[in-house]
Coordinates of C-alpha atoms in Angstrom, one line a residue:
Chain N
M29 CA 17.4 -10.1 -42.7
T30 CA 15.3 -12.1 -45.0
T31 CA 15.6 -15.6 -43.5
T32 CA 12.4 -17.5 -43.7
R33 CA 11.4 -19.7 -40.7
N34 CA 9.0 -22.4 -41.5
T35 CA 8.0 -24.2 -38.4
S36 CA 4.5 -25.5 -37.9
Q37 CA 3.7 -22.7 -35.5
T38 CA 5.5 -19.7 -36.8
E39 CA 5.6 -18.0 -40.2
D40 CA 7.5 -15.0 -41.2
A41 CA 5.5 -12.9 -43.5
S42 CA 7.7 -9.8 -43.3
C43 CA 9.5 -10.8 -46.5
E44 CA 6.2 -11.3 -48.4
G45 CA 4.5 -8.1 -47.4
R46 CA 0.9 -8.0 -46.1
R47 CA -1.5 -10.7 -46.9
R48 CA -5.3 -10.8 -46.5
G49 CA -7.0 -13.2 -44.1
R50 CA -6.0 -14.2 -40.6
P51 CA -2.5 -13.1 -39.6
R52 CA -0.4 -16.1 -39.0
A53 CA 2.8 -14.2 -39.4
R54 CA 3.7 -14.1 -35.7
S55 CA 5.6 -16.5 -33.5
D56 CA 3.6 -17.9 -30.5
E57 CA 5.8 -15.8 -28.3
E58 CA 4.8 -12.6 -30.0
T59 CA 1.2 -13.7 -30.0
R60 CA 1.4 -14.3 -26.2
T61 CA 2.8 -10.9 -25.7
I62 CA -0.1 -9.3 -27.5
I63 CA -2.6 -11.5 -25.6
Y64 CA -1.0 -10.5 -22.2
E65 CA -1.2 -6.8 -23.2
A66 CA -4.9 -7.2 -24.1
A67 CA -5.6 -9.2 -20.9
R68 CA -3.9 -6.6 -18.8
R69 CA -6.2 -3.9 -20.3
E70 CA -9.3 -6.1 -20.0
F71 CA -8.7 -7.2 -16.4
A72 CA -7.8 -3.6 -15.3
A73 CA -10.8 -2.1 -17.0
R74 CA -13.6 -4.7 -16.5
G75 CA -12.5 -6.5 -13.4
Y76 CA -11.8 -10.2 -13.1
A77 CA -15.3 -11.6 -13.1
A78 CA -16.4 -9.7 -16.1
T79 CA -13.4 -10.6 -18.2
N80 CA -13.6 -13.8 -20.2
M81 CA -11.5 -15.6 -22.7
E82 CA -13.7 -14.4 -25.6
S83 CA -13.3 -10.7 -24.7
V84 CA -9.6 -11.1 -24.3
A85 CA -9.3 -12.9 -27.7
R86 CA -11.3 -10.1 -29.3
A87 CA -9.2 -7.3 -27.7
A88 CA -6.0 -9.1 -28.7
G89 CA -7.3 -9.6 -32.3
V90 CA -6.7 -13.4 -32.2
S91 CA -9.2 -16.2 -32.5
T92 CA -10.4 -18.0 -29.4
K93 CA -9.0 -21.1 -30.9
T94 CA -5.5 -19.5 -30.9
L95 CA -6.0 -18.2 -27.4
Y96 CA -7.0 -21.6 -26.0
R97 CA -4.2 -23.3 -27.8
L98 CA -1.7 -21.0 -26.0
I99 CA -3.4 -20.6 -22.6
P100 CA -5.9 -23.1 -21.2
N101 CA -8.2 -20.9 -19.1
K102 CA -8.8 -17.5 -17.4
A103 CA -6.9 -18.3 -14.2
A104 CA -3.9 -19.4 -16.2
L105 CA -4.2 -16.3 -18.4
F106 CA -4.3 -14.1 -15.3
E107 CA -1.2 -15.7 -13.8
A108 CA 0.7 -15.8 -17.1
M109 CA 0.0 -12.1 -17.7
I110 CA 1.4 -11.2 -14.3
T111 CA 4.4 -13.5 -14.6
E112 CA 5.3 -12.2 -18.0
R113 CA 5.4 -8.6 -16.7
I114 CA 7.4 -9.5 -13.7
D115 CA 9.9 -11.6 -15.7
R116 CA 10.5 -8.6 -18.0
F117 CA 11.1 -6.4 -14.9
A118 CA 13.4 -8.9 -13.2
S119 CA 15.5 -9.4 -16.3
V120 CA 16.1 -5.7 -16.7
V121 CA 17.1 -5.4 -13.0
R122 CA 19.3 -8.5 -13.2
L123 CA 21.0 -7.4 -16.5
R124 CA 22.0 -4.0 -14.9
A125 CA 23.1 -5.5 -11.6
C126 CA 26.8 -5.7 -12.5
E127 CA 27.0 -2.4 -14.4
G128 CA 29.2 0.4 -13.0
R129 CA 30.9 0.9 -9.7
D130 CA 28.9 3.8 -8.4
I131 CA 26.4 2.3 -6.0
E132 CA 24.2 5.3 -5.8
T133 CA 23.7 5.5 -9.6
G134 CA 23.1 1.7 -9.6
L135 CA 20.5 1.9 -6.9
R136 CA 18.8 4.8 -8.6
N137 CA 18.5 2.8 -11.8
A138 CA 17.2 -0.3 -10.0
L139 CA 14.6 1.7 -8.0
L140 CA 13.5 3.5 -11.1
V141 CA 12.7 0.2 -12.8
C142 CA 10.9 -0.9 -9.6
G143 CA 8.9 2.4 -9.5
E144 CA 8.0 2.2 -13.2
L145 CA 6.5 -1.2 -12.4
I146 CA 4.8 -0.7 -9.1
L147 CA 3.4 2.8 -10.0
A148 CA 2.3 2.0 -13.5
P149 CA -1.4 2.9 -14.0
D150 CA -2.4 -0.5 -15.2
V151 CA -0.6 -2.3 -12.3
I152 CA -2.4 0.0 -9.8
S153 CA -5.7 -0.6 -11.5
L154 CA -5.1 -4.3 -11.5
Q155 CA -4.5 -4.1 -7.7
R156 CA -7.8 -2.3 -7.2
V157 CA -9.6 -5.0 -9.2
I158 CA -7.9 -7.7 -7.2
L159 CA -8.7 -6.1 -3.9
S160 CA -12.3 -5.5 -5.0
E161 CA -12.9 -9.1 -6.1
S162 CA -10.8 -11.0 -3.7
D163 CA -13.8 -11.9 -1.5
K164 CA -15.2 -13.8 -4.5
F165 CA -11.9 -14.9 -6.0
P166 CA -9.3 -15.3 -3.2
D167 CA -7.0 -17.1 -5.6
I168 CA -6.3 -13.9 -7.7
A169 CA -5.1 -12.1 -4.6
E170 CA -2.8 -15.0 -3.7
T171 CA -1.6 -15.2 -7.3
F172 CA -0.8 -11.5 -7.3
F173 CA 1.0 -11.8 -4.0
R174 CA 3.1 -14.9 -5.0
K175 CA 3.7 -13.9 -8.7
A176 CA 4.0 -10.1 -8.5
I177 CA 4.7 -8.8 -5.0
T178 CA 7.0 -11.5 -3.8
P179 CA 9.2 -11.7 -6.9
T180 CA 9.5 -7.9 -7.2
Q181 CA 10.9 -7.8 -3.7
E182 CA 13.1 -10.8 -4.3
T183 CA 14.5 -9.2 -7.4
L184 CA 15.5 -6.1 -5.5
A185 CA 16.9 -8.2 -2.7
S186 CA 18.9 -10.1 -5.2
W187 CA 20.2 -6.9 -6.7
L188 CA 21.3 -5.8 -3.2
R189 CA 23.0 -9.1 -2.5
T190 CA 24.9 -8.7 -5.8
Q191 CA 26.1 -5.3 -4.7
A192 CA 27.2 -6.7 -1.3
K193 CA 29.2 -9.4 -3.1
R194 CA 30.8 -6.7 -5.3
G195 CA 31.8 -4.9 -2.1
L196 CA 29.8 -1.8 -2.7
L197 CA 27.4 -2.3 0.2
V198 CA 27.3 -3.9 3.6
I199 CA 23.9 -5.3 4.3
D200 CA 22.6 -7.7 7.0
D201 CA 19.1 -8.6 5.7
P202 CA 18.7 -8.0 1.9
D203 CA 15.1 -9.2 2.0
G204 CA 14.1 -6.8 4.8
A205 CA 16.0 -4.0 3.2
A206 CA 14.3 -4.6 -0.2
G207 CA 10.9 -4.4 1.5
M208 CA 11.8 -1.2 3.2
L209 CA 13.2 0.3 0.0
L210 CA 10.1 -0.5 -2.0
G211 CA 7.9 0.9 0.8
M212 CA 9.9 4.2 1.0
L213 CA 9.5 4.4 -2.8
A214 CA 6.0 3.4 -3.4
L215 CA 3.6 3.5 -0.4
Q216 CA 2.9 7.2 -0.6
P217 CA 2.3 7.7 -4.3
Q218 CA 0.6 4.3 -4.7
R219 CA -2.0 5.1 -2.0
A220 CA -2.6 8.5 -3.6
V221 CA -3.5 6.8 -6.9
L222 CA -5.4 3.9 -5.3
F223 CA -7.6 6.2 -3.3
G224 CA -8.2 8.4 -6.4
H225 CA -6.4 11.4 -4.9
A226 CA -3.7 11.9 -7.4
P227 CA -2.4 10.6 -10.8
P228 CA 0.7 8.4 -10.9
P229 CA 3.9 10.4 -10.5
T230 CA 5.5 11.9 -13.6
R231 CA 8.8 10.6 -14.7
E232 CA 10.5 13.6 -13.1
E233 CA 8.6 13.2 -9.8
L234 CA 9.6 9.5 -9.8
E235 CA 13.2 10.3 -10.4
R236 CA 13.3 12.8 -7.5
R237 CA 11.7 10.3 -5.2
V238 CA 14.1 7.6 -6.3
A239 CA 17.1 9.9 -5.7
A240 CA 15.8 10.7 -2.1
C241 CA 15.2 7.1 -1.3
A242 CA 18.6 5.9 -2.7
R243 CA 20.5 8.6 -0.7
L244 CA 18.7 8.0 2.6
F245 CA 19.0 4.2 2.2
L246 CA 22.7 4.3 1.3
R247 CA 23.6 6.7 4.1
G248 CA 21.5 4.5 6.4
C249 CA 23.6 1.5 5.4
G250 CA 26.8 3.5 5.9
A251 CA 27.6 3.4 2.1
S252 CA 27.6 7.1 1.5
T253 CA 31.3 7.7 1.7
R254 CA 31.9 6.2 -1.8
H255 CA 30.4 9.1 -3.7
P256 CA 30.3 12.9 -3.4
E257 CA 27.4 14.4 -1.5
A258 CA 24.7 16.0 -3.5
P259 CA 24.6 19.8 -2.8
Chain W
M6 CA -16.4 12.1 43.5
T7 CA -20.2 12.1 43.9
T8 CA -21.1 15.3 42.1
T9 CA -24.3 15.0 40.2
R10 CA -24.5 16.6 36.7
N11 CA -27.9 17.3 35.5
T12 CA -27.7 18.7 32.0
S13 CA -30.4 17.9 29.4
Q14 CA -28.0 15.5 27.6
T15 CA -26.0 13.8 30.3
E16 CA -26.9 12.1 33.5
D17 CA -24.5 10.5 36.0
A18 CA -26.0 7.3 37.3
S19 CA -22.9 6.0 38.9
C20 CA -23.9 7.4 42.3
E21 CA -27.3 5.8 42.1
G22 CA -26.3 2.3 41.1
R23 CA -27.8 0.5 38.1
R24 CA -31.3 1.4 36.9
R25 CA -33.7 -0.5 34.7
G26 CA -34.8 0.9 31.4
R27 CA -32.8 2.7 28.7
P28 CA -29.3 3.6 29.7
R29 CA -29.1 7.4 29.8
A30 CA -26.1 7.4 32.1
R31 CA -23.5 8.2 29.5
S32 CA -22.2 11.5 28.2
D33 CA -22.7 12.2 24.5
E34 CA -19.0 11.9 24.1
E35 CA -19.0 8.3 25.6
T36 CA -22.0 7.4 23.4
R37 CA -20.2 8.7 20.3
T38 CA -17.1 6.6 21.2
I39 CA -19.4 3.5 21.4
I40 CA -21.1 4.4 18.1
Y41 CA -17.7 4.8 16.3
E42 CA -16.5 1.4 17.6
A43 CA -19.7 -0.2 16.3
A44 CA -19.5 1.7 13.0
R45 CA -15.9 0.6 12.5
R46 CA -16.9 -3.1 13.0
E47 CA -20.0 -2.8 10.8
F48 CA -18.3 -1.0 7.9
A49 CA -15.3 -3.3 8.0
A50 CA -17.4 -6.5 8.1
R51 CA -20.4 -5.6 5.8
G52 CA -18.9 -2.9 3.5
Y53 CA -20.1 0.6 3.0
A54 CA -23.2 0.0 0.9
A55 CA -24.6 -2.7 3.2
T56 CA -24.1 -0.7 6.4
N57 CA -26.9 1.6 7.4
M58 CA -27.7 3.9 10.4
E59 CA -30.2 1.3 11.8
S60 CA -27.6 -1.5 11.8
V61 CA -25.0 0.7 13.5
A62 CA -27.5 1.8 16.1
R63 CA -28.4 -1.8 16.8
A64 CA -24.7 -2.8 17.0
A65 CA -23.9 0.1 19.3
G66 CA -26.9 -0.6 21.5
V67 CA -28.4 2.9 21.1
S68 CA -31.7 4.0 19.6
T69 CA -31.7 5.3 16.1
K70 CA -33.1 8.5 17.6
T71 CA -30.0 8.9 19.7
L72 CA -27.8 8.1 16.7
Y73 CA -29.5 10.7 14.5
R74 CA -29.3 13.3 17.2
L75 CA -25.5 12.9 17.4
I76 CA -24.7 12.1 13.7
P77 CA -26.9 13.2 10.8
N78 CA -26.2 10.5 8.2
K79 CA -24.0 7.6 7.1
A80 CA -21.5 9.8 5.2
A81 CA -21.0 11.9 8.4
L82 CA -20.7 8.8 10.5
F83 CA -18.1 7.3 8.2
E84 CA -16.0 10.5 8.3
A85 CA -16.5 11.1 12.1
M86 CA -15.5 7.5 12.9
I87 CA -12.2 7.9 10.9
T88 CA -11.5 11.3 12.4
E89 CA -12.0 10.1 15.9
R90 CA -9.5 7.3 15.4
I91 CA -6.9 9.5 13.8
D92 CA -7.4 12.3 16.5
R93 CA -6.7 9.7 19.2
F94 CA -3.6 8.6 17.3
A95 CA -2.4 12.1 16.7
S96 CA -2.7 13.2 20.3
V97 CA -0.7 10.2 21.5
V98 CA 2.1 11.0 19.0
R99 CA 2.0 14.8 19.9
L100 CA 2.0 14.2 23.7
R101 CA 5.1 12.1 23.4
A102 CA 6.9 14.4 21.0
C103 CA 8.8 16.3 23.7
E104 CA 9.6 13.3 25.9
G105 CA 13.3 12.2 26.3
R106 CA 16.4 13.2 24.6
D107 CA 17.1 9.9 22.9
I108 CA 16.0 10.4 19.3
E109 CA 16.1 6.6 18.5
T110 CA 13.9 5.6 21.4
G111 CA 11.6 8.5 20.5
L112 CA 11.3 7.6 16.9
R113 CA 10.7 4.0 17.8
N114 CA 7.8 5.0 20.0
A115 CA 6.3 7.2 17.4
L116 CA 6.6 4.6 14.7
L117 CA 5.1 2.0 17.0
V118 CA 2.0 4.1 17.4
C119 CA 1.9 4.6 13.6
G120 CA 2.3 0.9 13.0
E121 CA -0.4 0.0 15.5
L122 CA -2.7 2.3 13.6
I123 CA -1.9 1.4 10.0
L124 CA -1.6 -2.3 10.5
A125 CA -4.6 -2.7 12.8
P126 CA -6.8 -5.4 11.4
D127 CA -9.9 -3.2 11.3
V128 CA -8.0 -0.4 9.6
I129 CA -6.8 -2.8 6.9
S130 CA -10.3 -4.3 6.5
L131 CA -11.7 -0.8 6.1
Q132 CA -9.2 0.0 3.4
R133 CA -10.2 -3.2 1.5
V134 CA -13.9 -2.1 1.8
I135 CA -13.1 1.4 0.5
L136 CA -11.1 0.1 -2.4
S137 CA -13.8 -2.4 -3.3
E138 CA -16.6 0.2 -3.2
S139 CA -14.8 3.3 -4.4
D140 CA -16.2 2.9 -7.9
K141 CA -19.7 3.3 -6.5
F142 CA -18.8 5.7 -3.7
P143 CA -15.7 7.7 -4.7
D144 CA -16.4 10.0 -1.7
I145 CA -15.4 7.4 0.8
A146 CA -12.0 6.9 -0.8
E147 CA -11.4 10.7 -0.8
T148 CA -12.6 10.9 2.8
F149 CA -10.2 8.2 3.9
F150 CA -7.4 9.8 2.0
R151 CA -8.0 13.3 3.5
K152 CA -9.0 12.2 7.0
A153 CA -6.8 9.2 7.6
I154 CA -3.9 8.9 5.2
T155 CA -2.9 12.6 5.0
P156 CA -3.3 13.4 8.8
T157 CA -1.3 10.2 9.7
Q158 CA 1.6 11.4 7.6
E159 CA 1.3 15.0 8.8
T160 CA 1.3 13.8 12.4
L161 CA 4.6 12.0 11.8
A162 CA 6.0 14.9 9.8
S163 CA 5.1 17.3 12.7
W164 CA 6.9 14.9 15.2
L165 CA 10.0 15.0 13.0
R166 CA 9.8 18.8 12.8
T167 CA 9.6 19.0 16.6
Q168 CA 12.7 16.8 16.9
A169 CA 14.5 19.1 14.4
K170 CA 13.6 22.1 16.6
R171 CA 14.9 20.3 19.7
G172 CA 18.2 19.8 17.8
L173 CA 18.0 16.0 17.7
L174 CA 17.6 15.7 14.0
V175 CA 18.6 17.5 10.8
I176 CA 16.0 17.1 8.2
D177 CA 15.2 19.0 4.9
D178 CA 11.8 17.7 4.0
P179 CA 9.8 16.4 7.0
D180 CA 6.8 15.6 4.9
G181 CA 8.7 13.6 2.4
A182 CA 10.6 11.9 5.2
A183 CA 7.4 11.0 7.0
G184 CA 6.0 9.4 3.8
M185 CA 9.2 7.4 3.3
L186 CA 9.2 6.3 7.0
L187 CA 5.6 5.1 6.9
G188 CA 6.3 3.3 3.6
M189 CA 9.4 1.5 5.1
L190 CA 7.3 0.5 8.0
A191 CA 4.0 -0.4 6.5
L192 CA 4.0 -1.3 2.8
Q193 CA 5.3 -4.9 3.1
P194 CA 3.2 -6.1 6.0
Q195 CA 0.1 -4.1 4.9
R196 CA 0.2 -5.7 1.5
A197 CA 0.6 -9.2 2.9
V198 CA -2.6 -8.7 4.9
L199 CA -4.5 -6.9 2.2
F200 CA -3.8 -9.7 -0.3
G201 CA -4.7 -12.4 2.3
H202 CA -1.2 -13.8 2.4
A203 CA -0.4 -13.2 6.1
P204 CA -2.0 -12.0 9.4
P205 CA -1.0 -8.6 10.7
P206 CA 2.4 -8.6 12.4
T207 CA 2.5 -9.6 16.1
R208 CA 3.6 -6.9 18.6
E209 CA 7.1 -8.5 18.6
E210 CA 7.4 -8.5 14.8
L211 CA 6.2 -4.9 14.7
E212 CA 8.8 -3.8 17.3
R213 CA 11.6 -5.5 15.3
R214 CA 10.4 -3.8 12.1
V215 CA 10.1 -0.4 13.9
A216 CA 13.7 -0.8 15.3
A217 CA 15.1 -1.6 11.9
C218 CA 13.3 1.4 10.3
A219 CA 14.3 3.8 13.0
R220 CA 17.9 2.8 12.8
L221 CA 18.1 2.9 9.0
F222 CA 16.3 6.3 8.9
L223 CA 18.4 7.9 11.6
R224 CA 21.7 6.8 10.1
G225 CA 20.3 8.0 6.8
C226 CA 19.7 11.4 8.3
G227 CA 23.2 11.4 9.8
A228 CA 21.7 11.3 13.3
S229 CA 23.2 8.0 14.5
T230 CA 26.2 9.3 16.3
R231 CA 24.1 10.4 19.3
H232 CA 23.5 6.9 20.6
P233 CA 25.5 3.7 20.8
E234 CA 25.4 1.3 17.9
A235 CA 23.4 -1.8 18.4
P236 CA 25.6 -4.9 18.3

């Protein structure tokens, strides 16, 4: 595709090759994504107090002017960075909610996406930062709770509700069930990482854990008759 | 009983009524218990770095001489305080492991004791302290992991193993199951407290949560046929 967009804020340089000078060839959306990635690394590595708009701009390779044009201040950056990550997660889970008729495969896929989020090294580092600094900055703990912990659980609860509507699951309390599922999946490995005892699980370890949780949960809900038992 | 013990370290004043001067009427074991309680409050309220042997002695109402006679230094105090709490917890769970033939009631009781430990306000405060200061004192995180988190899970795993031996439960991986059970029970309420979003659950909330976890888990293990279904 060689269409050229020419709005005031975006510029497509891909058809012109590289140019010297400041890169203006990205959409604001792309720039935001780069900023959030940089902010995630900065907050996780330096902590909340020690991170400032200038250091994030530098790490993202954008000017502070661009950063302030897109995001007004550090608190907003912190919240937007979290929201962007959770939105990506939620849309993956939502998109897959109506795939397939095999509830066990479906639940495994959903839990795998949850585990990849909750047990990601940067997410765990961010939690350690928040818990360390929440005495001085109680707002960041509340932001993380409202914008990360609650929506993650709601996303899984909504997935469970969809499966119940599809007739694949009978469930009384999807919110409570989602909290229990996330706990089964994440408490043990998350604490091992938080307390410096073990690295995050490998993909294979996560898949094994996800499979055990899905099987226990589905049998617990009385949904295990729809699929053959694992050996 | 009016027997009078007269060892170098203990003195029974109960038969002589109250006396003025320094209280020497306690056994070392009782004094240790008082010291651990004081240490628990001090560490949770002030943090690890700001707590010292003198402040704990003062809070416990003992002389620093007595404190140093019983416990050599702050790191040992920190570890002993944790170990004492976990030992009490483990002996309660162990003592009850062979009571009754109703696996659901038994599991509820065991989980209730686990929940009372993991979700106790001082235990959660202590975790926040540890996570805040683990950059400077990585040993305290490792101590908490080895002396609190691991033994808690092992205690529940051992309880599950006992039930399997008694023929009340079929279970492949008691350690994994214990980790999942603790996660189902604790992740959601623990995070709400850690992130300042909610107070610890009330006794009634904990009992409801415990009941839901026990039922889901036992049905998940295929053990639900031994007791009548709840309505």
